[in-house]
Coordinates of C-alpha atoms in Angstrom, one line a residue:
M1 CA -12.9 150.5 -130.7
R2 CA -13.0 150.1 -126.9
A3 CA -10.1 152.3 -125.6
L4 CA -9.1 152.1 -121.9
V5 CA -7.1 155.0 -120.5
V6 CA -5.6 154.3 -117.1
S7 CA -4.6 157.1 -114.8
D8 CA -3.7 157.3 -111.1
N9 CA -5.3 160.8 -110.9
L10 CA -8.9 161.1 -109.7
A11 CA -11.1 162.4 -112.5
S12 CA -12.1 165.4 -110.3
Q13 CA -8.5 166.5 -109.6
V14 CA -7.5 169.9 -110.8
N15 CA -4.3 169.3 -112.6
G16 CA -2.9 169.0 -116.1
V17 CA -3.3 165.2 -116.3
A18 CA -6.9 165.0 -115.2
I19 CA -7.9 168.0 -117.3
T20 CA -6.3 166.5 -120.4
L21 CA -7.8 163.0 -120.0
N22 CA -11.2 164.4 -119.2
K23 CA -11.1 166.5 -122.4
I24 CA -10.0 163.5 -124.5
Q25 CA -12.9 161.5 -123.2
E26 CA -15.3 164.4 -123.8
L27 CA -14.1 164.8 -127.4
A28 CA -14.3 161.0 -128.0
K29 CA -18.1 161.3 -127.3
V30 CA -18.3 164.1 -129.9
F31 CA -16.1 162.6 -132.7
M32 CA -16.7 158.9 -132.3
P33 CA -20.2 158.4 -130.8
D34 CA -21.3 155.5 -132.9
Y35 CA -18.4 153.2 -133.3
A36 CA -16.1 153.8 -130.3
E37 CA -15.9 154.0 -126.6
L38 CA -13.2 155.6 -124.4
R39 CA -13.2 154.8 -120.7
L40 CA -11.1 156.3 -118.0
L41 CA -9.9 153.9 -115.3
T42 CA -8.9 156.0 -112.2
P43 CA -8.8 155.5 -108.4
D44 CA -12.5 156.5 -108.3
G45 CA -14.4 153.4 -107.5
F46 CA -11.5 151.5 -105.8
R47 CA -10.3 151.5 -102.2
N48 CA -7.3 153.8 -101.9
I49 CA -5.1 155.6 -99.5
S50 CA -3.8 159.1 -99.6
A51 CA -0.2 159.8 -100.6
Y52 CA 2.0 161.0 -97.8
G53 CA 1.9 164.8 -97.7
Y54 CA -0.6 164.9 -100.6
P55 CA -4.1 163.9 -99.4
E56 CA -5.7 164.7 -102.7
V57 CA -3.4 162.1 -104.4
K58 CA -5.0 158.6 -104.0
L59 CA -3.1 155.3 -104.3
T60 CA -5.3 152.4 -105.3
I61 CA -5.0 149.3 -103.0
Q62 CA -7.4 146.8 -104.7
P63 CA -5.2 145.1 -107.4
L64 CA -7.5 142.1 -108.0
K65 CA -10.5 144.4 -108.5
V66 CA -8.5 146.5 -110.9
L67 CA -7.5 143.5 -113.0
R68 CA -11.1 142.3 -113.1
E69 CA -12.2 145.7 -114.3
I70 CA -9.6 145.6 -117.1
S71 CA -10.6 142.1 -118.1
S72 CA -14.3 142.7 -118.1
Y73 CA -14.0 145.8 -120.2
K74 CA -12.4 143.8 -123.0
P75 CA -10.3 146.7 -124.4
T76 CA -9.1 146.9 -127.9
H77 CA -6.7 149.7 -127.1
I78 CA -4.9 150.5 -123.8
H79 CA -3.2 153.7 -122.9
I80 CA -1.4 154.0 -119.5
A81 CA -1.2 157.7 -118.6
T82 CA 0.7 157.5 -115.3
E83 CA 3.3 155.4 -113.6
G84 CA 1.6 154.9 -110.2
P85 CA -0.1 151.8 -108.8
L86 CA -2.9 151.7 -111.4
G87 CA -0.5 152.2 -114.3
L88 CA 1.9 149.6 -112.9
L89 CA -0.8 147.0 -112.5
T90 CA -2.1 147.6 -116.0
R91 CA 1.4 147.4 -117.5
L92 CA 2.1 144.1 -115.8
Y93 CA -1.3 142.8 -116.9
C94 CA -0.7 143.8 -120.5
I95 CA 2.7 142.1 -120.6
Q96 CA 1.3 138.9 -119.1
K97 CA -1.4 138.9 -121.7
G98 CA 1.0 139.8 -124.5
W99 CA -1.0 143.0 -125.2
K100 CA 0.4 146.1 -126.8
F101 CA -0.1 149.4 -125.1
T102 CA 0.9 153.1 -125.2
T103 CA 2.0 155.4 -122.4
S104 CA 2.5 159.1 -121.7
Y105 CA 4.9 161.2 -119.7
H106 CA 3.2 163.9 -117.7
T107 CA 5.2 164.5 -114.6
Q108 CA 8.8 165.2 -113.7
F109 CA 8.8 162.6 -111.0
P110 CA 12.7 162.4 -110.7
M111 CA 12.8 166.1 -109.6
F112 CA 9.5 165.9 -107.7
L113 CA 10.4 162.8 -105.6
E114 CA 13.9 164.0 -104.9
K115 CA 12.6 167.4 -103.7
M116 CA 9.6 166.1 -101.7
Y117 CA 10.9 162.8 -100.2
G118 CA 14.7 162.7 -100.8
I119 CA 14.5 159.9 -103.3
P120 CA 17.6 160.1 -105.6
S121 CA 16.6 161.0 -109.1
G122 CA 18.7 158.3 -110.6
I123 CA 16.5 155.6 -108.9
T124 CA 13.3 157.2 -110.3
W125 CA 14.8 157.6 -113.8
K126 CA 15.7 153.9 -113.8
Y127 CA 12.1 153.0 -112.9
L128 CA 10.7 155.3 -115.5
R129 CA 12.9 153.9 -118.3
W130 CA 11.8 150.4 -117.3
F131 CA 8.1 151.4 -117.1
H132 CA 8.0 153.0 -120.6
S133 CA 10.3 150.5 -122.3
K134 CA 7.6 148.2 -123.5
A135 CA 5.2 150.9 -124.8
E136 CA 4.5 151.0 -128.5
N137 CA 4.5 154.9 -128.3
T138 CA 5.2 157.2 -125.4
L139 CA 3.4 160.6 -125.7
V140 CA 5.4 163.6 -124.5
P141 CA 4.1 167.2 -124.1
T142 CA 7.0 169.2 -125.6
E143 CA 10.2 169.0 -127.6
S144 CA 12.3 169.8 -124.5
I145 CA 10.8 166.8 -122.7
R146 CA 11.4 164.6 -125.7
L147 CA 15.1 165.6 -125.8
Q148 CA 15.3 165.1 -122.0
L149 CA 14.0 161.6 -122.2
R150 CA 16.3 160.8 -125.1
D151 CA 19.2 162.0 -122.9
Q152 CA 17.9 159.6 -120.2
K153 CA 18.2 156.7 -122.7
F154 CA 14.4 156.2 -123.3
D155 CA 14.7 154.1 -126.5
G156 CA 11.1 153.9 -127.6
S157 CA 9.0 156.0 -129.9
L158 CA 8.4 159.4 -128.4
V159 CA 5.4 161.2 -129.9
L160 CA 4.8 164.9 -129.4
W161 CA 1.4 165.5 -127.8
S162 CA 0.5 169.1 -127.1
R163 CA -2.4 170.5 -125.1
G164 CA -5.3 172.9 -125.8
V165 CA -7.5 175.8 -124.6
D166 CA -11.2 176.0 -124.6
K167 CA -11.6 179.3 -126.4
A168 CA -15.3 179.6 -125.6
Q169 CA -14.5 179.4 -121.8
F170 CA -11.5 181.8 -121.8
I171 CA -13.2 185.1 -122.7
S172 CA -13.3 188.1 -120.4
N173 CA -13.9 191.9 -120.6
K174 CA -11.8 192.6 -117.6
K175 CA -8.9 195.0 -117.9
P176 CA -5.4 194.3 -116.5
I177 CA -4.9 195.8 -113.1
K178 CA -1.5 197.6 -112.8
N179 CA 1.1 195.6 -110.9
R180 CA -1.0 192.5 -110.5
V181 CA 0.9 189.3 -110.9
L182 CA -1.1 186.0 -111.1
Y183 CA -0.3 182.4 -110.5
V184 CA -2.8 179.6 -111.1
G185 CA -2.1 176.0 -110.1
R186 CA -1.5 173.7 -107.2
V187 CA -0.1 175.3 -104.1
S188 CA 2.5 172.7 -103.3
K189 CA 6.3 172.6 -102.7
E190 CA 7.4 171.4 -106.1
K191 CA 5.7 174.5 -107.7
N192 CA 8.5 176.7 -106.2
L193 CA 6.0 179.3 -105.1
E194 CA 8.3 180.8 -102.5
D195 CA 10.3 182.5 -105.3
L196 CA 7.1 184.4 -106.3
C197 CA 5.7 185.0 -102.9
A198 CA 9.0 186.6 -101.8
L199 CA 8.2 189.4 -104.3
G200 CA 4.9 190.2 -102.5
S201 CA 6.1 193.6 -101.3
K202 CA 6.7 194.7 -104.9
Y203 CA 3.7 193.3 -106.7
D204 CA 0.0 192.7 -106.1
I205 CA 0.3 188.9 -106.2
H206 CA -2.8 186.7 -106.5
I207 CA -2.4 182.9 -106.0
V208 CA -5.3 180.9 -107.5
G209 CA -5.5 177.3 -106.4
D210 CA -5.0 175.2 -103.3
G211 CA -2.8 172.5 -101.9
P212 CA -0.7 171.3 -99.0
E213 CA 1.6 174.4 -98.9
R214 CA -1.2 177.0 -98.8
K215 CA -1.5 177.5 -95.1
I216 CA 2.3 177.6 -94.6
L217 CA 2.7 180.2 -97.3
E218 CA -0.3 182.3 -96.1
Q219 CA 1.3 182.5 -92.7
K220 CA 4.7 183.4 -94.0
Y221 CA 3.6 185.9 -96.7
S222 CA 0.8 188.0 -95.4
D223 CA 1.1 190.5 -98.3
V224 CA 0.2 187.7 -100.9
N225 CA -3.5 187.1 -101.8
F226 CA -4.5 183.4 -101.7
V227 CA -7.9 183.2 -103.3
G228 CA -8.5 179.4 -103.6
Y229 CA -9.8 177.6 -106.6
K230 CA -11.5 179.5 -109.4
K231 CA -13.4 178.0 -112.4
G232 CA -15.2 179.2 -115.5
Q233 CA -15.8 182.9 -115.8
E234 CA -14.1 183.7 -112.5
L235 CA -10.9 182.0 -113.6
A236 CA -11.0 183.8 -117.0
D237 CA -11.4 187.1 -115.2
E238 CA -8.4 186.4 -112.9
Y239 CA -6.2 185.8 -116.0
A240 CA -7.5 188.9 -117.7
S241 CA -7.2 191.1 -114.6
A242 CA -3.5 190.3 -114.2
E243 CA -0.8 192.5 -115.8
V244 CA 1.6 189.4 -115.8
F245 CA 1.1 185.7 -115.3
C246 CA 4.1 184.2 -113.3
F247 CA 4.9 180.5 -113.4
P248 CA 7.8 179.9 -110.9
S249 CA 7.9 176.1 -111.3
R250 CA 11.1 174.5 -112.5
S251 CA 9.7 170.9 -112.7
D252 CA 6.6 170.9 -114.9
T253 CA 6.4 169.2 -118.3
F254 CA 4.0 171.7 -120.0
G255 CA 1.8 173.9 -117.9
I256 CA -1.7 174.2 -119.3
V257 CA -2.1 177.4 -117.3
L258 CA 0.5 179.1 -119.5
I259 CA -1.5 178.8 -122.6
E260 CA -4.7 179.7 -120.8
S261 CA -3.0 182.9 -119.7
L262 CA -1.9 183.6 -123.3
A263 CA -5.4 183.0 -124.5
L264 CA -6.6 186.0 -122.4
G265 CA -3.7 188.1 -123.6
T266 CA -1.6 188.0 -120.4
P267 CA 2.1 187.7 -120.9
V268 CA 4.0 184.9 -119.1
A269 CA 7.0 185.3 -116.8
A270 CA 8.9 182.1 -116.0
Y271 CA 12.2 180.4 -115.6
P272 CA 13.9 179.1 -118.8
V273 CA 13.0 175.4 -118.2
P274 CA 10.9 172.8 -120.1
G275 CA 7.3 173.9 -120.5
P276 CA 7.8 177.7 -120.5
R277 CA 10.8 177.3 -122.9
D278 CA 8.5 175.5 -125.4
I279 CA 5.6 177.8 -125.1
V280 CA 6.8 181.4 -124.5
E281 CA 8.1 183.5 -127.3
I282 CA 10.7 185.8 -125.7
N283 CA 9.7 189.5 -125.8
K284 CA 6.5 188.6 -127.8
T285 CA 4.3 186.5 -125.5
G286 CA 6.5 186.7 -122.3
Y287 CA 9.9 186.5 -120.9
L288 CA 12.1 183.8 -119.4
S289 CA 14.9 184.5 -116.9
N290 CA 16.6 182.9 -113.9
N291 CA 15.8 186.2 -112.3
L292 CA 12.0 186.1 -111.8
E293 CA 11.6 189.8 -111.0
E294 CA 13.4 190.6 -114.2
A295 CA 11.1 188.4 -116.2
I296 CA 8.0 190.1 -114.6
E297 CA 9.3 193.5 -115.4
K298 CA 10.0 192.6 -119.0
C299 CA 6.5 191.2 -119.3
K300 CA 5.0 194.5 -117.9
A301 CA 6.8 196.3 -120.7
I302 CA 5.4 193.9 -123.3
G303 CA 1.7 194.6 -122.4
R304 CA -1.1 192.5 -123.8
V305 CA -0.2 189.7 -126.1
S306 CA -1.6 187.5 -128.9
G307 CA -0.3 184.0 -128.8
P308 CA -0.7 181.0 -131.2
E309 CA -3.9 178.9 -131.0
W310 CA -3.7 175.8 -128.9
S311 CA -6.4 173.2 -129.9
W312 CA -7.9 170.4 -127.9
E313 CA -9.1 168.9 -131.1
K314 CA -5.5 168.6 -132.3
C315 CA -4.5 167.2 -128.9
Y316 CA -7.3 164.6 -129.3
S317 CA -6.4 163.6 -132.8
T318 CA -2.7 163.1 -131.9
F319 CA -3.8 160.9 -129.0
I320 CA -6.1 158.7 -131.1
E321 CA -3.6 158.3 -133.9
S322 CA -0.9 157.1 -131.4
L323 CA -3.0 154.3 -130.0
T324 CA -2.2 150.7 -131.0
H325 CA -4.5 147.7 -131.1
V326 CA -3.8 145.2 -128.2

């Protein structure tokens, strides 16, 4: 088995796609060291340009080199994780060769592109339907997203593909600090962070992460603490120190940070949208409301929580089982 996983995300990016694919590759080395290889094909190693407004997002501009890389690897299985330039090139190459492939749906591009660049969502949905239409399986993170894609006339096989938490990493002896509300993730427009930052006078808000909106929000909301990226024990301590974890995004497909928070016992406040709706148990592990302050207050009343276990091993096995030979 020589599996090729294609992603338009740099391997070093701090987002759900990169984290998931890096973990899949790591587990492949553990579970299949002798008879299989799983390689990630990313913009690393190719000439690329930065996406407008998102310098950390790279768009590959060496199509011939990409195709040579795919051909020389001689893959037995191909998974296309993203719908950007690398994913599109790989899709076209597979179809030209008559190869079978699988795909996955990670990002709500119709909402994202409309909000960021004014591209009508109908255009993006048309592209995404076309992109995934030839896949043997399309992996989706939650039941809400599966139903959404069905409503959008995706007619292929949609396979539920959850995410995991590294339990050994998310351990902390820190105690929750009264009134502290935490967000972890990219600091960018589509994350809807202004809804949380606007509550800065009422809560001790900590924003962990970075992104194109950070400087703008720091200047506008001086009472909010922007602490940058955190990893390992520092990140675990941030989760454990918060009384409530708040996720104001309305456009994510899952939100790995939600289950990381629950692993440390911190309840989740969020809007009732895909991702939170599939993860949060109302009044047990958090609260969902279109009024974010209400959701935070309900979570404060819940206190520490104990959520279900989310396993990277299960995530990995689902992925491997969904692959199809070219």
